[in-house]
C-alpha positions as a LaTeX table, in Angstrom:
\begin{tabular}{lrrr}
\hline
Residue & $x$ (\AA) & $y$ (\AA) & $z$ (\AA) \\
\hline
Met1 & 87.83 & 3.93 & $-51.20$ \\
Ser2 & 88.04 & 0.93 & $-53.53$ \\
Phe3 & 85.19 & $-0.77$ & $-55.29$ \\
Thr4 & 84.14 & $-4.23$ & $-54.29$ \\
Lys5 & 84.37 & $-7.09$ & $-56.75$ \\
Asn6 & 80.79 & $-7.97$ & $-55.88$ \\
Asp7 & 79.40 & $-4.71$ & $-57.25$ \\
Arg8 & 76.21 & $-5.09$ & $-59.23$ \\
Thr9 & 76.47 & $-6.00$ & $-62.87$ \\
Phe10 & 73.58 & $-5.65$ & $-65.23$ \\
Pro11 & 72.83 & $-7.90$ & $-68.19$ \\
Pro12 & 73.32 & $-6.26$ & $-71.58$ \\
Arg13 & 70.36 & $-4.30$ & $-72.81$ \\
Arg14 & 68.30 & $-5.85$ & $-75.56$ \\
Leu15 & 68.11 & $-3.17$ & $-78.20$ \\
Arg16 & 65.12 & $-4.61$ & $-80.02$ \\
Gly17 & 63.03 & $-4.83$ & $-76.85$ \\
Glu18 & 64.00 & $-1.33$ & $-75.80$ \\
Lys19 & 62.92 & 0.14 & $-79.16$ \\
Ala20 & 59.58 & $-1.64$ & $-78.91$ \\
Met21 & 59.04 & $-0.25$ & $-75.40$ \\
Met22 & 59.91 & 3.28 & $-76.54$ \\
Gln23 & 57.39 & 3.05 & $-79.37$ \\
Ser24 & 54.66 & 1.74 & $-77.07$ \\
Gly25 & 55.22 & 4.57 & $-74.57$ \\
Val26 & 56.50 & 2.38 & $-71.72$ \\
Ile27 & 59.04 & 4.14 & $-69.52$ \\
Thr28 & 61.64 & 1.83 & $-68.02$ \\
Ser29 & 63.85 & 2.46 & $-65.02$ \\
Asp30 & 66.85 & 2.43 & $-67.40$ \\
Met31 & 65.31 & 5.31 & $-69.34$ \\
Val32 & 64.69 & 7.26 & $-66.13$ \\
Ala33 & 68.21 & 6.56 & $-64.88$ \\
Glu34 & 69.78 & 7.68 & $-68.15$ \\
Ser35 & 67.67 & 10.82 & $-68.46$ \\
Val36 & 68.13 & 11.95 & $-64.85$ \\
Ser37 & 71.82 & 11.09 & $-64.99$ \\
Ser38 & 72.52 & 13.23 & $-68.04$ \\
Ala39 & 70.41 & 16.10 & $-66.73$ \\
Leu40 & 72.10 & 16.03 & $-63.33$ \\
Arg41 & 75.58 & 15.86 & $-64.85$ \\
Ser42 & 74.84 & 18.85 & $-67.07$ \\
Ala43 & 73.44 & 20.76 & $-64.07$ \\
Val44 & 76.57 & 20.34 & $-61.96$ \\
Ser45 & 79.22 & 20.33 & $-64.68$ \\
Gly46 & 82.20 & 22.44 & $-63.75$ \\
Leu47 & 81.77 & 22.07 & $-59.99$ \\
Ser48 & 84.42 & 20.43 & $-57.86$ \\
Ala49 & 83.12 & 17.33 & $-56.05$ \\
Pro50 & 79.68 & 17.54 & $-57.68$ \\
Gly51 & 78.42 & 14.28 & $-56.14$ \\
Lys52 & 79.11 & 15.46 & $-52.62$ \\
Arg53 & 77.53 & 18.85 & $-53.26$ \\
Val54 & 74.39 & 17.31 & $-54.70$ \\
Ala55 & 74.26 & 14.81 & $-51.84$ \\
Arg56 & 74.39 & 17.61 & $-49.28$ \\
Cys57 & 71.81 & 19.60 & $-51.23$ \\
Val58 & 69.21 & 16.80 & $-51.25$ \\
Gly59 & 70.22 & 15.12 & $-48.00$ \\
Lys60 & 71.28 & 11.78 & $-49.44$ \\
Asn61 & 74.40 & 9.64 & $-49.27$ \\
Ala62 & 77.20 & 10.57 & $-51.69$ \\
Arg63 & 77.36 & 6.99 & $-52.99$ \\
Thr64 & 73.64 & 7.09 & $-53.80$ \\
Ile65 & 74.06 & 10.31 & $-55.75$ \\
Arg66 & 77.16 & 9.00 & $-57.53$ \\
Asn67 & 75.20 & 5.91 & $-58.65$ \\
Ile68 & 72.43 & 8.18 & $-59.94$ \\
Met69 & 74.90 & 10.43 & $-61.75$ \\
Glu70 & 76.60 & 7.42 & $-63.35$ \\
Gly71 & 73.24 & 6.04 & $-64.46$ \\
Ala72 & 73.71 & 2.81 & $-62.50$ \\
Asn73 & 70.49 & 3.40 & $-60.53$ \\
Ala74 & 67.33 & 5.36 & $-61.08$ \\
Pro75 & 66.51 & 7.62 & $-58.14$ \\
Ser76 & 63.74 & 6.68 & $-55.74$ \\
Ala77 & 60.55 & 8.72 & $-55.96$ \\
Ala78 & 61.46 & 10.89 & $-52.95$ \\
Thr79 & 64.98 & 11.52 & $-54.24$ \\
Leu80 & 63.65 & 12.31 & $-57.70$ \\
Ile81 & 61.27 & 14.90 & $-56.30$ \\
Gln82 & 64.07 & 16.49 & $-54.28$ \\
Leu83 & 66.30 & 16.58 & $-57.36$ \\
Met84 & 63.49 & 18.14 & $-59.38$ \\
Arg85 & 63.07 & 20.83 & $-56.72$ \\
Glu86 & 66.75 & 21.72 & $-56.71$ \\
Phe87 & 67.72 & 21.36 & $-60.38$ \\
Asp88 & 65.70 & 22.75 & $-63.29$ \\
Glu89 & 67.52 & 20.43 & $-65.70$ \\
Val90 & 66.23 & 17.36 & $-63.86$ \\
His91 & 62.73 & 18.85 & $-63.75$ \\
Glu92 & 62.78 & 19.40 & $-67.52$ \\
Ala93 & 64.13 & 15.88 & $-68.15$ \\
Val94 & 61.29 & 14.31 & $-66.14$ \\
Leu95 & 58.72 & 16.43 & $-67.96$ \\
Cys96 & 60.16 & 15.29 & $-71.29$ \\
Leu97 & 59.94 & 11.65 & $-70.20$ \\
Ala98 & 56.27 & 12.22 & $-69.36$ \\
Asp99 & 55.68 & 13.95 & $-72.73$ \\
Arg100 & 54.87 & 17.16 & $-70.89$ \\
Asn101 & 57.38 & 19.58 & $-72.34$ \\
Ser102 & 55.71 & 22.50 & $-70.64$ \\
Val103 & 53.04 & 22.92 & $-68.06$ \\
Lys104 & 49.99 & 24.35 & $-69.80$ \\
Pro105 & 47.52 & 26.55 & $-67.97$ \\
Ser106 & 44.04 & 25.13 & $-67.42$ \\
Gly107 & 40.91 & 26.53 & $-69.03$ \\
Leu108 & 40.11 & 28.51 & $-65.88$ \\
Asp109 & 43.61 & 30.01 & $-65.91$ \\
Asn110 & 43.21 & 30.97 & $-69.58$ \\
His111 & 39.90 & 32.66 & $-68.78$ \\
Arg112 & 41.51 & 34.68 & $-65.97$ \\
Ile113 & 44.41 & 35.66 & $-68.22$ \\
Gln114 & 41.96 & 36.92 & $-70.84$ \\
Gln115 & 40.09 & 38.93 & $-68.19$ \\
Ile116 & 43.30 & 40.51 & $-66.93$ \\
Met117 & 44.42 & 41.30 & $-70.48$ \\
Ser118 & 41.05 & 42.97 & $-71.08$ \\
Ile119 & 41.52 & 45.16 & $-68.01$ \\
Leu120 & 45.07 & 46.07 & $-68.96$ \\
Ser121 & 44.08 & 46.93 & $-72.52$ \\
Gly122 & 41.47 & 49.38 & $-71.21$ \\
Gly123 & 38.26 & 47.35 & $-71.39$ \\
Glu124 & 35.16 & 49.14 & $-70.09$ \\
His125 & 34.05 & 46.60 & $-67.52$ \\
Ala126 & 35.67 & 43.35 & $-66.47$ \\
Glu127 & 35.15 & 40.88 & $-63.68$ \\
Ile128 & 37.95 & 38.85 & $-62.16$ \\
Asn129 & 37.15 & 35.64 & $-60.36$ \\
Thr130 & 39.50 & 35.49 & $-57.36$ \\
Asp131 & 38.34 & 32.11 & $-56.07$ \\
Pro132 & 38.99 & 28.88 & $-58.00$ \\
Asp133 & 35.68 & 27.37 & $-56.83$ \\
Pro134 & 32.89 & 28.93 & $-58.92$ \\
Arg135 & 30.32 & 28.25 & $-56.20$ \\
Leu136 & 32.25 & 30.53 & $-53.85$ \\
Ala137 & 33.23 & 33.03 & $-56.51$ \\
Arg138 & 33.81 & 36.60 & $-55.48$ \\
Thr139 & 34.10 & 39.10 & $-58.27$ \\
Ile140 & 35.85 & 42.38 & $-58.35$ \\
Ser141 & 34.44 & 44.91 & $-60.73$ \\
Ser142 & 36.80 & 47.34 & $-62.31$ \\
Gln143 & 35.99 & 50.21 & $-64.57$ \\
Lys144 & 38.12 & 52.36 & $-66.77$ \\
Pro145 & 39.14 & 55.46 & $-64.78$ \\
\hline
\end{tabular}
């Protein structure tokens, strides 16, 4: 299959404007395309026909995936979510773009973790909240045997 002469061409990137956007925290579609592209290429490196395999995996056209892998296009929201589901590298790249390098547990989760650690370390009496809604909280009392 040959490429058409009317394929999209993009104007050259303006380096100064891009640096200013990075410093202000603005995420551009070029940044998303580059980040997802590199993550996806590292995820499927070493496979034969990686574009076709990824396309089958997420249910998209091979040309669409090839454009994403080359960094020509940023994926649509639905495609990005599917790629994040299938490839941990893409998931991590998107979290880095959002300045969320790891998902942190909430305060309620931290409280439950502390309660469980108390039980496991042999605490006398601990209560575990099994329902996330405190109004409907059921507690389980456990005592040291």
